């Protein structure tokens, strides 16, 4: 405690010097907090947008393997010897058992059946080809929050009903309550529009329609089959790992969003590493600043250090006095810097808004981030005080006093 | 009479290539309660001798004993602790710590020894000592808010805070005017007679030297 007390008093005594170095540290931390908030906010929104219309994991039945048109005992070399064969969709029949076994896997939050097929919607003269998604509204809603993306009507699929995208609704000029005709190669019927969604992607808003699973099955002449099981996990970055477990348990071919969006992940990673680089160099600059001010302070206080040594203060106590000064500067600076960084982020958010008033740059800073920043800055302060502290402990009272 | 500090054949030389011997085999004993003056020309080795006696510097050869115990083999931190407990310093320039007030400056050696904050007992002792040196009305003043003589009194109180057995004073009145210097000198004498603390006072002032119990003179690194 003696050492902390002396450290604090020294810092208070050198008001201007201390204020400058704490400010330097605060500015550094503010940049770090702001940058971190911006990058992680941008990434979170990118991931959010990507996963807004995509399950974390999708399991499909294994597709039939392409068969070779060259028999293995054939000695003849044929160029283009492999045929891709028919890429026939495979269906899952025992999906109820599979879903219940998937739901027991650690990390899985929800699993839902999904049947996709091509269809045509018509209203009056206008016809559009669409992707018909047969789902169970309730369980699918747990995978993709369509309910939150409904802009008109509601997310519900009772009887012969359909939920369509914003662009398609505009094109057809329909609102909830209207009826549109849905046709496939095997069936055709009128469906009542119950809701209109905006999933954030033009292609989806234009192309997707949701119908009850059993309607889709009868429109595709199926008797209870589906073509994929969609899943949501609790930690999105463990999706790949969980997908492997799902594969083992169900022998379904499972792909996580991380595999289907590997380009996005690479972009996110390089964005993160460049942000870490910037933060690292900011901290190096802060460390040099703290170290240089403390070195000056050691020189200024040589006589006082000498007298403290003379009246019995141990050298390790002198070392601690200067280490604590570094740590206190780092800690105080980072607390102030966190406030500044947050204010900066808020300011940035307030000036950069979309025309509709929503923030252009989502900035997300979690309490843990602050704690990590403060911890890092305190450690940086401590480390940068190491050299000045060593210098202080080497003061020779015999030559300094008198 | 009990010997507080005892030097035997102390030699000190400086320089690596060309060695300059400053002290050439000093033998000196200071007894308990002794009030001793150390005089000598500048460059005679007074300060070097004082530093060695104060365990601030190590002799090139020779032995130092405190109350009969030799301290050559003690570690640097042990020496610091021994120094803190047994030796008090008063310098020509006060060397108070600017960030702390008079009371805190007097408590510093006690806090450093315990590694903790000021206790009630420390405060009481510091008050008592500052009262003894006539500074009881300046307890919360910082060094730059009091006069040179007052600073010197605070540093005398600080030297006494650990109840040292010997006080080494290097020109304690050298920076003060005559009136102030008489006052400080009689304060040292008073402490000596009341608490039986030994004193070794380095001085140029023949008047100061003549008022001491014993005068030791150093000439060219030798006691005469």
Coordinates of C-alpha atoms in Angstrom, one line a residue:
Chain A
X1 CA 0.0 0.0 0.0
X2 CA 2.9 2.3 0.8
X3 CA 4.1 2.0 -2.8
X4 CA 0.6 2.7 -4.3
X5 CA 0.2 5.7 -2.0
X6 CA 3.5 7.2 -3.1
X7 CA 2.7 6.4 -6.8
X8 CA -0.6 8.2 -6.5
X9 CA 0.9 11.2 -4.8
X10 CA 3.6 11.5 -7.3
X11 CA 1.1 11.4 -10.1
X12 CA -1.1 14.0 -8.4
X13 CA 2.0 16.2 -7.7
X14 CA 3.0 16.3 -11.3
X15 CA -0.5 17.4 -12.4
X16 CA 0.3 18.6 -16.0
X17 CA 2.6 15.7 -16.8
X18 CA 0.1 13.2 -15.5
X19 CA -2.8 14.9 -17.3
X20 CA -1.0 14.7 -20.6
X21 CA 0.0 11.1 -20.3
X22 CA -3.4 10.0 -19.1
X23 CA -4.9 11.9 -22.0
X24 CA -2.5 10.2 -24.5
X25 CA -3.5 6.9 -23.1
X26 CA -7.2 7.8 -23.1
X27 CA -7.0 8.9 -26.8
X28 CA -5.3 5.6 -27.7
X29 CA -7.9 3.6 -25.9
X30 CA -10.7 5.7 -27.3
X31 CA -9.5 4.9 -30.8
X32 CA -9.3 1.2 -29.9
X33 CA -12.8 1.1 -28.4
X34 CA -14.2 3.0 -31.3
X35 CA -12.5 0.9 -33.9
X36 CA -13.4 -2.3 -32.1
X37 CA -17.0 -1.2 -31.8
X38 CA -17.2 -0.2 -35.5
X39 CA -15.6 -3.3 -36.8
X40 CA -17.5 -5.7 -34.6
X41 CA -20.7 -3.9 -35.3
X42 CA -20.1 -4.0 -39.0
X43 CA -19.3 -7.7 -38.8
X44 CA -22.2 -8.5 -36.6
X45 CA -24.5 -6.8 -39.0
X46 CA -22.9 -8.5 -42.0
X47 CA -23.3 -11.9 -40.3
X48 CA -26.8 -10.9 -39.2
X49 CA -27.8 -10.0 -42.8
X50 CA -26.2 -13.2 -44.1
X51 CA -27.9 -15.4 -41.5
X52 CA -31.2 -13.4 -41.7
X53 CA -32.4 -15.6 -44.5
X54 CA -30.1 -18.6 -44.0
X55 CA -30.1 -21.4 -41.5
X56 CA -26.9 -22.0 -39.5
X57 CA -26.7 -25.6 -40.7
X58 CA -28.6 -27.3 -43.5
X59 CA -28.6 -31.1 -43.7
X60 CA -29.5 -32.8 -47.0
X61 CA -29.8 -36.4 -48.1
X62 CA -26.7 -37.5 -49.9
X63 CA -27.0 -36.8 -53.6
X64 CA -26.5 -39.7 -55.9
X65 CA -22.8 -40.0 -56.8
X66 CA -22.0 -39.3 -60.5
X67 CA -21.5 -42.7 -62.2
X68 CA -18.5 -43.3 -64.4
X69 CA -19.3 -44.0 -68.0
X70 CA -16.0 -45.9 -68.3
X71 CA -15.9 -49.2 -66.6
X72 CA -12.9 -49.9 -64.4
X73 CA -11.7 -52.9 -66.5
X74 CA -11.8 -50.8 -69.7
X75 CA -8.3 -50.1 -71.0
X76 CA -9.5 -47.4 -73.3
X77 CA -8.8 -43.8 -72.4
X78 CA -11.8 -41.6 -72.9
X79 CA -11.5 -37.9 -72.6
X80 CA -14.2 -36.5 -70.4
X81 CA -14.7 -39.9 -68.9
X82 CA -17.0 -38.9 -66.1
X83 CA -20.6 -37.9 -66.3
X84 CA -22.2 -35.7 -63.7
X85 CA -25.2 -37.8 -64.2
X86 CA -28.6 -36.5 -63.2
X87 CA -28.5 -34.2 -60.3
X88 CA -31.6 -35.7 -58.9
X89 CA -32.8 -34.3 -55.6
X90 CA -32.9 -36.8 -52.8
X91 CA -35.5 -36.7 -50.1
X92 CA -35.5 -37.5 -46.4
X93 CA -38.4 -39.6 -45.3
X94 CA -37.7 -40.4 -41.7
X95 CA -37.1 -36.7 -40.9
X96 CA -39.1 -36.8 -37.7
X97 CA -36.7 -39.3 -36.0
X98 CA -33.7 -37.4 -37.5
X99 CA -35.0 -34.1 -36.1
X100 CA -35.5 -35.5 -32.6
X101 CA -32.0 -37.0 -32.7
X102 CA -30.6 -33.7 -33.9
X103 CA -32.4 -31.8 -31.1
X104 CA -30.4 -33.8 -28.6
X105 CA -27.0 -32.6 -30.0
X106 CA -25.3 -30.0 -27.8
X107 CA -25.4 -26.5 -29.2
X108 CA -28.5 -27.1 -31.4
X109 CA -31.3 -24.6 -30.5
X110 CA -33.8 -25.7 -33.1
X111 CA -34.3 -27.9 -36.1
X112 CA -37.1 -27.8 -38.7
X113 CA -38.1 -29.6 -41.9
X114 CA -37.9 -27.8 -45.2
X115 CA -39.0 -28.8 -48.7
X116 CA -38.0 -26.7 -51.7
X117 CA -39.4 -26.8 -55.2
X118 CA -40.0 -24.7 -58.3
X119 CA -43.4 -23.3 -58.8
X120 CA -45.3 -20.6 -60.6
X121 CA -47.4 -17.9 -59.1
X122 CA -50.1 -16.1 -61.1
X123 CA -52.4 -13.3 -60.5
X124 CA -54.4 -12.1 -63.4
X125 CA -52.0 -11.7 -66.4
X126 CA -48.9 -11.6 -64.2
X127 CA -47.0 -14.8 -63.7
X128 CA -43.7 -15.3 -61.8
X129 CA -41.6 -18.4 -61.3
X130 CA -40.7 -18.8 -57.6
X131 CA -39.0 -21.0 -55.2
X132 CA -41.7 -22.7 -53.1
X133 CA -40.6 -23.3 -49.6
X134 CA -42.7 -25.8 -47.7
X135 CA -42.2 -25.2 -44.0
X136 CA -43.9 -25.6 -40.6
X137 CA -44.4 -21.9 -39.7
X138 CA -43.7 -22.4 -36.0
X139 CA -40.6 -24.5 -36.2
X140 CA -39.1 -22.7 -39.2
X141 CA -39.7 -19.4 -37.4
X142 CA -37.3 -20.6 -34.8
X143 CA -34.6 -21.0 -37.4
X144 CA -35.1 -17.8 -39.3
X145 CA -36.9 -15.0 -37.6
X146 CA -39.4 -14.4 -40.5
X147 CA -41.9 -13.2 -37.9
X148 CA -39.7 -10.1 -37.3
X149 CA -39.3 -9.5 -41.0
X150 CA -43.0 -9.5 -41.8
X151 CA -44.0 -6.0 -43.0
X152 CA -47.6 -6.7 -43.8
X153 CA -50.0 -9.3 -42.4
X154 CA -48.5 -12.0 -40.1
X155 CA -46.2 -15.0 -40.1
X156 CA -48.7 -17.8 -40.1
X157 CA -49.5 -20.6 -42.6
X158 CA -52.9 -22.1 -41.8
X159 CA -54.7 -24.3 -44.4
X160 CA -54.0 -23.2 -48.0
X161 CA -52.1 -20.0 -47.3
X162 CA -48.9 -18.4 -48.6
X163 CA -46.4 -15.8 -47.3
X164 CA -44.6 -14.0 -50.0
X165 CA -41.8 -11.5 -50.4
X166 CA -42.1 -7.7 -50.7
X167 CA -40.9 -7.4 -54.3
X168 CA -43.2 -10.2 -55.5
X169 CA -46.1 -8.7 -53.6
X170 CA -45.5 -5.3 -55.3
X171 CA -45.2 -7.0 -58.7
X172 CA -48.4 -8.9 -58.3
X173 CA -50.1 -6.0 -56.5
X174 CA -51.3 -8.2 -53.6
X175 CA -51.8 -7.5 -49.9
X176 CA -52.6 -9.9 -47.2
X177 CA -56.1 -11.4 -47.7
X178 CA -55.7 -11.6 -51.5
X179 CA -55.6 -14.9 -53.3
X180 CA -53.0 -15.9 -55.8
X181 CA -52.7 -19.1 -57.9
X182 CA -49.8 -21.4 -57.3
X183 CA -48.9 -24.1 -59.8
X184 CA -46.4 -26.9 -60.2
X185 CA -46.1 -29.6 -62.8
X186 CA -48.5 -31.8 -60.8
X187 CA -51.0 -29.4 -59.1
X188 CA -52.5 -25.9 -59.1
X189 CA -54.6 -24.1 -56.5
X190 CA -55.4 -20.8 -55.1
X191 CA -53.6 -19.7 -51.9
X192 CA -54.6 -16.9 -49.5
X193 CA -51.7 -14.4 -48.8
X194 CA -51.3 -14.1 -45.0
X195 CA -48.1 -12.1 -44.9
X196 CA -45.5 -10.2 -46.8
X197 CA -41.9 -10.4 -45.7
X198 CA -38.7 -8.4 -46.2
X199 CA -35.7 -10.6 -45.7
X200 CA -33.3 -7.9 -46.7
X201 CA -32.3 -9.5 -50.1
X202 CA -34.0 -8.5 -53.3
X203 CA -33.5 -11.9 -54.8
X204 CA -35.3 -13.5 -51.9
X205 CA -38.0 -10.9 -51.7
X206 CA -38.7 -11.5 -55.3
X207 CA -38.3 -15.2 -55.5
X208 CA -39.3 -16.9 -52.3
X209 CA -42.7 -18.0 -51.2
X210 CA -43.6 -19.9 -48.0
X211 CA -46.4 -22.5 -48.0
X212 CA -47.4 -25.1 -45.5
X213 CA -45.2 -28.2 -45.6
X214 CA -48.1 -30.6 -46.5
X215 CA -49.2 -28.3 -49.4
X216 CA -45.7 -28.3 -50.8
X217 CA -45.5 -32.0 -50.4
X218 CA -48.8 -32.6 -52.3
X219 CA -47.7 -30.0 -55.0
X220 CA -44.6 -32.1 -55.6
X221 CA -46.4 -35.4 -55.5
X222 CA -44.5 -36.5 -52.3
X223 CA -45.9 -38.4 -49.4
X224 CA -44.2 -36.8 -46.4
X225 CA -40.7 -36.4 -47.6
X226 CA -38.7 -33.2 -47.2
X227 CA -35.3 -32.3 -48.8
X228 CA -33.5 -30.7 -45.9
X229 CA -33.4 -30.2 -42.2
X230 CA -32.6 -26.6 -41.2
X231 CA -30.9 -25.9 -37.9
X232 CA -30.1 -23.0 -35.6
X233 CA -27.2 -23.2 -33.1
X234 CA -26.4 -21.2 -30.0
X235 CA -22.9 -20.1 -31.0
X236 CA -22.7 -19.3 -34.7
X237 CA -18.9 -19.9 -34.9
X238 CA -19.3 -23.5 -33.7
X239 CA -21.6 -24.2 -36.6
X240 CA -19.0 -26.2 -38.6
X241 CA -18.2 -28.4 -35.6
X242 CA -21.8 -29.0 -34.8
X243 CA -22.5 -29.8 -38.5
X244 CA -19.9 -32.6 -38.3
X245 CA -21.7 -34.0 -35.3
X246 CA -25.0 -33.8 -37.1
X247 CA -23.5 -35.6 -40.0
X248 CA -22.3 -38.4 -37.8
X249 CA -25.6 -38.8 -36.0
X250 CA -27.9 -38.7 -39.0
X251 CA -25.7 -39.6 -41.9
X252 CA -27.1 -36.6 -43.7
X253 CA -24.8 -34.4 -45.7
X254 CA -24.5 -31.2 -43.5
X255 CA -23.2 -27.8 -44.3
X256 CA -22.8 -24.9 -42.0
X257 CA -23.2 -21.2 -43.0
X258 CA -19.4 -21.0 -42.4
X259 CA -18.8 -23.4 -45.3
X260 CA -21.3 -21.9 -47.6
X261 CA -20.0 -18.4 -46.9
X262 CA -16.3 -19.0 -46.7
X263 CA -15.5 -15.9 -48.7
X264 CA -17.4 -13.8 -46.2
X265 CA -15.5 -15.4 -43.3
X266 CA -12.2 -14.7 -45.0
X267 CA -13.1 -11.1 -45.5
X268 CA -14.2 -10.8 -41.9
X269 CA -11.0 -12.4 -40.6
X270 CA -8.8 -10.1 -42.6
X271 CA -10.9 -7.1 -41.5
X272 CA -10.4 -8.3 -37.9
X273 CA -6.7 -8.8 -38.3
X274 CA -6.2 -5.4 -39.8
X275 CA -8.1 -3.8 -36.9
X276 CA -6.0 -5.8 -34.4
X277 CA -2.8 -4.5 -36.2
X278 CA -4.0 -0.9 -35.8
X279 CA -4.9 -1.4 -32.2
X280 CA -1.6 -3.0 -31.5
X281 CA 0.4 -0.1 -32.9
X282 CA -1.9 2.4 -31.1
X283 CA -1.0 0.6 -27.9
X284 CA 2.7 0.6 -28.8
X285 CA 2.5 4.4 -29.2
X286 CA 0.7 4.7 -25.9
X287 CA 3.3 2.5 -24.2
X288 CA 6.2 4.7 -25.6
X289 CA 4.4 7.8 -24.3
X290 CA 3.9 6.4 -20.8
X291 CA 7.5 5.2 -20.7
X292 CA 9.0 8.5 -21.8
X293 CA 7.0 10.5 -19.3
X294 CA 8.0 8.1 -16.5
X295 CA 11.7 8.2 -17.6
X296 CA 11.6 12.0 -17.3
X297 CA 9.9 11.7 -13.9
X298 CA 12.6 9.3 -12.7
X299 CA 15.3 11.9 -13.8
X300 CA 13.4 14.7 -12.0
X301 CA 13.0 12.6 -8.9
X302 CA 16.5 11.2 -8.6
X303 CA 17.2 13.1 -5.4
X304 CA 13.9 12.0 -3.8
X305 CA 14.5 8.4 -4.8
X306 CA 17.9 8.6 -3.3
X307 CA 16.6 10.0 0.0
X308 CA 13.9 7.3 0.1
X309 CA 16.6 4.7 -0.4
X310 CA 18.7 6.4 2.3
X311 CA 15.9 6.2 4.9
X312 CA 15.5 2.5 4.4
X313 CA 13.1 2.1 1.4
X314 CA 14.0 -1.1 -0.4
X315 CA 14.9 -1.0 -4.1
X316 CA 12.0 -3.3 -4.9
X317 CA 9.7 -0.8 -3.2
X318 CA 11.1 1.9 -5.5
X319 CA 10.5 -0.4 -8.5
X320 CA 6.9 -0.9 -7.4
X321 CA 6.3 2.8 -7.0
X322 CA 7.0 3.4 -10.7
X323 CA 5.3 0.2 -11.9
X324 CA 2.2 1.3 -10.1
X325 CA 2.4 4.8 -11.7
X326 CA 2.4 3.1 -15.1
X327 CA -0.5 0.8 -14.2
X328 CA -2.5 3.7 -12.7
X329 CA -2.0 5.9 -15.8
X330 CA -3.0 2.9 -18.0
X331 CA -6.1 2.2 -15.9
X332 CA -7.3 5.8 -15.5
X333 CA -6.5 6.6 -19.1
X334 CA -8.4 3.5 -20.4
X335 CA -11.4 4.3 -18.2
X336 CA -11.5 7.8 -19.6
X337 CA -10.7 6.5 -23.1
X338 CA -13.6 4.0 -22.9
X339 CA -16.0 6.9 -22.2
X340 CA -14.4 9.0 -25.0
X341 CA -14.5 6.0 -27.5
X342 CA -18.2 5.4 -26.7
X343 CA -19.0 9.1 -27.1
X344 CA -17.2 9.1 -30.4
X345 CA -19.1 6.0 -31.5
X346 CA -22.4 7.6 -30.5
X347 CA -21.5 10.8 -32.3
X348 CA -20.6 8.8 -35.4
X349 CA -23.8 6.9 -35.2
X350 CA -25.8 10.1 -34.9
X351 CA -24.2 11.8 -38.0
X352 CA -24.2 8.7 -40.3
X353 CA -27.8 7.7 -40.6
X354 CA -29.7 6.1 -43.5
X355 CA -32.5 8.2 -45.0
X356 CA -35.0 6.2 -42.9
X357 CA -33.2 7.2 -39.7
X358 CA -31.6 3.8 -38.9
X359 CA -27.9 4.0 -38.1
X360 CA -25.7 3.4 -41.2
X361 CA -22.9 2.0 -39.1
X362 CA -24.1 -0.3 -36.4
X363 CA -21.7 0.1 -33.4
X364 CA -21.7 -2.5 -30.8
X365 CA -19.6 -2.4 -27.7
X366 CA -20.1 -5.0 -25.0
X367 CA -19.2 -4.6 -21.3
X368 CA -16.6 -7.3 -21.8
X369 CA -14.9 -5.3 -24.5
X370 CA -14.5 -2.4 -22.1
X371 CA -13.1 -4.7 -19.4
X372 CA -10.6 -6.2 -21.9
X373 CA -9.5 -2.8 -23.1
X374 CA -9.0 -1.6 -19.6
X375 CA -7.1 -4.7 -18.7
X376 CA -4.9 -4.4 -21.8
X377 CA -4.2 -0.7 -21.2
X378 CA -3.4 -1.3 -17.5
X379 CA -0.9 -4.1 -18.5
X380 CA 0.6 -1.9 -21.2
X381 CA 1.1 0.9 -18.5
X382 CA 2.7 -1.7 -16.2
X383 CA 5.0 -3.0 -18.9
X384 CA 6.0 0.5 -20.2
X385 CA 6.9 1.5 -16.6
X386 CA 9.3 -1.4 -16.4
X387 CA 12.3 0.4 -17.8
X388 CA 11.8 3.7 -15.9
X389 CA 11.2 1.6 -12.7
X390 CA 14.5 -0.3 -13.3
X391 CA 16.2 3.0 -13.9
X392 CA 14.8 4.4 -10.6
X393 CA 16.0 1.4 -8.6
X394 CA 19.5 1.9 -9.9
X395 CA 19.8 5.4 -8.4
X396 CA 22.8 5.5 -6.2
X397 CA 22.1 7.5 -3.1
X398 CA 25.9 7.9 -2.4
X399 CA 26.4 9.9 -5.6
X400 CA 23.0 11.7 -5.8
X401 CA 22.7 13.1 -2.3
X402 CA 25.1 15.8 -1.0
Chain B
X1 CA 30.5 2.8 26.8
X2 CA 28.7 0.8 24.1
X3 CA 30.0 1.2 20.5
X4 CA 27.3 2.1 18.0
X5 CA 29.4 1.9 14.9
X6 CA 32.8 0.7 14.4
X7 CA 35.0 1.1 11.3
X8 CA 38.2 -0.9 10.9
X9 CA 40.8 -0.2 8.2
X10 CA 38.3 1.3 5.8
X11 CA 39.8 1.9 2.3
X12 CA 37.9 3.3 -0.6
X13 CA 39.2 3.9 -4.1
X14 CA 37.4 5.0 -7.3
X15 CA 38.1 4.3 -10.9
X16 CA 38.7 1.1 -12.9
X17 CA 41.9 1.8 -14.8
X18 CA 43.5 4.5 -12.8
X19 CA 42.6 3.9 -9.1
X20 CA 42.4 6.9 -6.9
X21 CA 42.3 6.0 -3.2
X22 CA 40.2 8.4 -1.3
X23 CA 40.2 6.8 2.1
X24 CA 43.5 5.2 3.3
X25 CA 42.6 2.8 6.2
X26 CA 40.2 4.6 8.5
X27 CA 39.6 3.3 12.1
X28 CA 36.7 5.1 13.8
X29 CA 34.4 4.2 16.7
X30 CA 31.3 6.2 17.7
X31 CA 29.9 5.4 21.1
X32 CA 26.4 5.6 22.3
X33 CA 25.3 9.1 23.1
X34 CA 28.5 10.6 21.6
X35 CA 28.2 14.0 19.8
X36 CA 31.1 14.0 17.4
X37 CA 32.2 16.4 14.7
X38 CA 34.0 15.4 11.5
X39 CA 36.0 18.2 10.0
X40 CA 38.3 18.4 7.0
X41 CA 39.0 20.3 3.8
X42 CA 36.8 19.7 0.8
X43 CA 38.1 16.7 -1.1
X44 CA 39.5 15.2 2.1
X45 CA 37.1 12.3 2.0
X46 CA 34.5 13.4 4.6
X47 CA 31.5 12.7 2.4
X48 CA 32.9 9.4 1.2
X49 CA 33.4 8.4 4.9
X50 CA 29.9 9.5 5.8
X51 CA 28.4 7.5 2.9
X52 CA 30.3 4.4 4.0
X53 CA 29.2 4.9 7.6
X54 CA 25.7 5.4 6.5
X55 CA 25.8 2.2 4.5
X56 CA 25.0 4.2 1.3
X57 CA 28.3 3.2 -0.2
X58 CA 30.5 0.1 0.2
X59 CA 34.2 0.4 1.2
X60 CA 36.8 -1.2 -1.2
X61 CA 38.2 -3.0 1.9
X62 CA 37.8 -3.0 5.6
X63 CA 35.0 -3.9 8.0
X64 CA 32.0 -2.0 9.4
X65 CA 30.2 -3.2 12.5
X66 CA 26.9 -2.0 14.0
X67 CA 26.7 -2.8 17.7
X68 CA 29.5 -5.3 17.1
X69 CA 27.7 -7.1 14.2
X70 CA 29.5 -7.0 10.8
X71 CA 27.3 -6.2 7.9
X72 CA 29.4 -7.0 4.8
X73 CA 27.5 -10.1 3.9
X74 CA 24.0 -8.6 4.1
X75 CA 22.0 -8.2 0.9
X76 CA 21.2 -4.9 -0.5
X77 CA 17.6 -4.9 0.8
X78 CA 18.8 -6.1 4.2
X79 CA 21.3 -3.3 4.3
X80 CA 18.4 -0.9 3.4
X81 CA 16.4 -2.3 6.3
X82 CA 19.3 -2.0 8.8
X83 CA 19.9 1.5 7.6
X84 CA 16.3 2.4 8.0
X85 CA 16.2 1.1 11.6
X86 CA 19.5 2.3 13.0
X87 CA 20.7 5.3 11.0
X88 CA 19.1 8.7 10.5
X89 CA 20.4 11.2 7.9
X90 CA 20.3 15.0 7.9
X91 CA 21.8 16.6 4.8
X92 CA 22.9 20.1 4.0
X93 CA 19.9 20.4 1.6
X94 CA 16.7 19.2 3.2
X95 CA 15.8 16.5 0.6
X96 CA 12.2 16.4 1.7
X97 CA 9.8 14.8 -0.7
X98 CA 7.9 17.6 -2.4
X99 CA 4.6 15.8 -2.9
X100 CA 4.2 15.2 0.8
X101 CA 3.5 17.6 3.7
X102 CA 5.7 17.9 6.8
X103 CA 3.7 15.2 8.8
X104 CA 3.8 12.8 5.9
X105 CA 7.5 13.4 5.2
X106 CA 8.3 12.4 8.9
X107 CA 6.1 9.3 8.5
X108 CA 7.7 8.2 5.3
X109 CA 10.5 6.1 6.8
X110 CA 8.0 4.4 9.1
X111 CA 5.6 3.6 6.2
X112 CA 8.5 2.3 4.0
X113 CA 9.6 0.0 6.9
X114 CA 6.1 -1.5 7.3
X115 CA 5.2 -1.3 3.6
X116 CA 1.8 0.0 4.7
X117 CA -0.1 3.2 5.0
X118 CA 0.2 5.6 8.0
X119 CA -1.2 4.2 11.2
X120 CA -2.4 6.2 14.2
X121 CA 0.8 5.4 16.1
X122 CA 2.9 6.7 13.2
X123 CA 0.9 9.9 13.1
X124 CA 1.3 10.4 16.9
X125 CA 5.0 9.8 16.7
X126 CA 5.4 12.2 13.8
X127 CA 3.4 14.9 15.6
X128 CA 5.5 14.4 18.7
X129 CA 8.7 14.7 16.7
X130 CA 7.6 17.8 14.8
X131 CA 6.5 19.3 18.1
X132 CA 10.0 18.5 19.5
X133 CA 11.6 20.4 16.6
X134 CA 9.1 23.3 17.0
X135 CA 7.1 22.6 13.9
X136 CA 3.8 21.6 15.4
X137 CA 2.1 24.5 13.7
X138 CA 3.3 23.5 10.2
X139 CA 2.2 19.9 10.0
X140 CA 0.3 20.1 6.8
X141 CA 2.7 22.5 5.0
X142 CA 4.5 21.2 2.0
X143 CA 8.3 21.7 1.7
X144 CA 7.9 24.6 -0.8
X145 CA 5.6 26.4 1.7
X146 CA 8.1 26.7 4.5
X147 CA 11.5 28.3 5.1
X148 CA 14.9 26.7 4.8
X149 CA 15.4 26.4 8.5
X150 CA 11.9 24.9 8.9
X151 CA 12.7 22.4 6.2
X152 CA 15.8 21.4 8.0
X153 CA 13.8 20.9 11.2
X154 CA 11.3 18.7 9.4
X155 CA 14.2 16.6 8.0
X156 CA 15.7 16.3 11.5
X157 CA 12.3 15.1 12.7
X158 CA 12.3 12.6 9.8
X159 CA 15.8 11.4 10.7
X160 CA 14.5 10.7 14.2
X161 CA 11.3 8.9 13.1
X162 CA 12.7 5.4 13.3
X163 CA 14.3 6.1 16.6
X164 CA 17.8 5.6 15.1
X165 CA 20.9 4.9 17.2
X166 CA 23.0 7.3 15.3
X167 CA 22.4 10.4 13.2
X168 CA 24.8 11.3 10.4
X169 CA 24.5 14.9 9.6
X170 CA 26.3 16.4 6.5
X171 CA 26.7 20.1 7.0
X172 CA 23.2 20.3 8.6
X173 CA 23.6 24.1 9.1
X174 CA 25.6 24.8 6.0
X175 CA 22.7 26.3 4.1
X176 CA 21.3 28.4 7.0
X177 CA 22.0 31.8 8.3
X178 CA 23.7 32.2 11.7
X179 CA 20.5 32.5 13.8
X180 CA 18.8 29.6 12.2
X181 CA 22.0 27.6 12.3
X182 CA 22.4 28.1 16.0
X183 CA 18.8 27.1 16.5
X184 CA 19.2 23.9 14.5
X185 CA 22.5 23.0 16.2
X186 CA 21.0 23.4 19.7
X187 CA 18.1 21.2 18.5
X188 CA 20.5 18.5 17.6
X189 CA 22.2 18.9 21.0
X190 CA 18.9 18.7 22.8
X191 CA 18.0 15.5 21.0
X192 CA 21.4 14.1 21.8
X193 CA 21.1 14.8 25.5
X194 CA 17.5 13.7 25.9
X195 CA 17.4 10.6 23.7
X196 CA 21.1 9.6 23.9
X197 CA 21.2 9.4 20.1
X198 CA 24.8 9.4 18.8
X199 CA 25.7 12.1 16.3
X200 CA 28.4 12.4 13.7
X201 CA 28.3 15.9 12.3
X202 CA 30.3 16.8 9.2
X203 CA 31.0 20.6 9.3
X204 CA 33.2 23.3 8.0
X205 CA 32.2 25.6 10.8
X206 CA 34.9 25.6 13.5
X207 CA 32.3 27.1 16.0
X208 CA 30.1 24.1 15.4
X209 CA 33.0 21.7 15.7
X210 CA 34.2 23.2 19.0
X211 CA 30.7 22.8 20.6
X212 CA 30.9 19.0 20.0
X213 CA 32.1 16.4 22.5
X214 CA 34.8 15.2 20.2
X215 CA 36.3 16.4 16.9
X216 CA 37.7 14.0 14.4
X217 CA 39.7 15.6 11.6
X218 CA 40.3 13.9 8.2
X219 CA 43.2 15.0 6.1
X220 CA 43.8 13.4 2.7
X221 CA 41.8 10.3 3.5
X222 CA 43.3 9.7 6.9
X223 CA 42.1 10.6 10.4
X224 CA 44.5 12.8 12.4

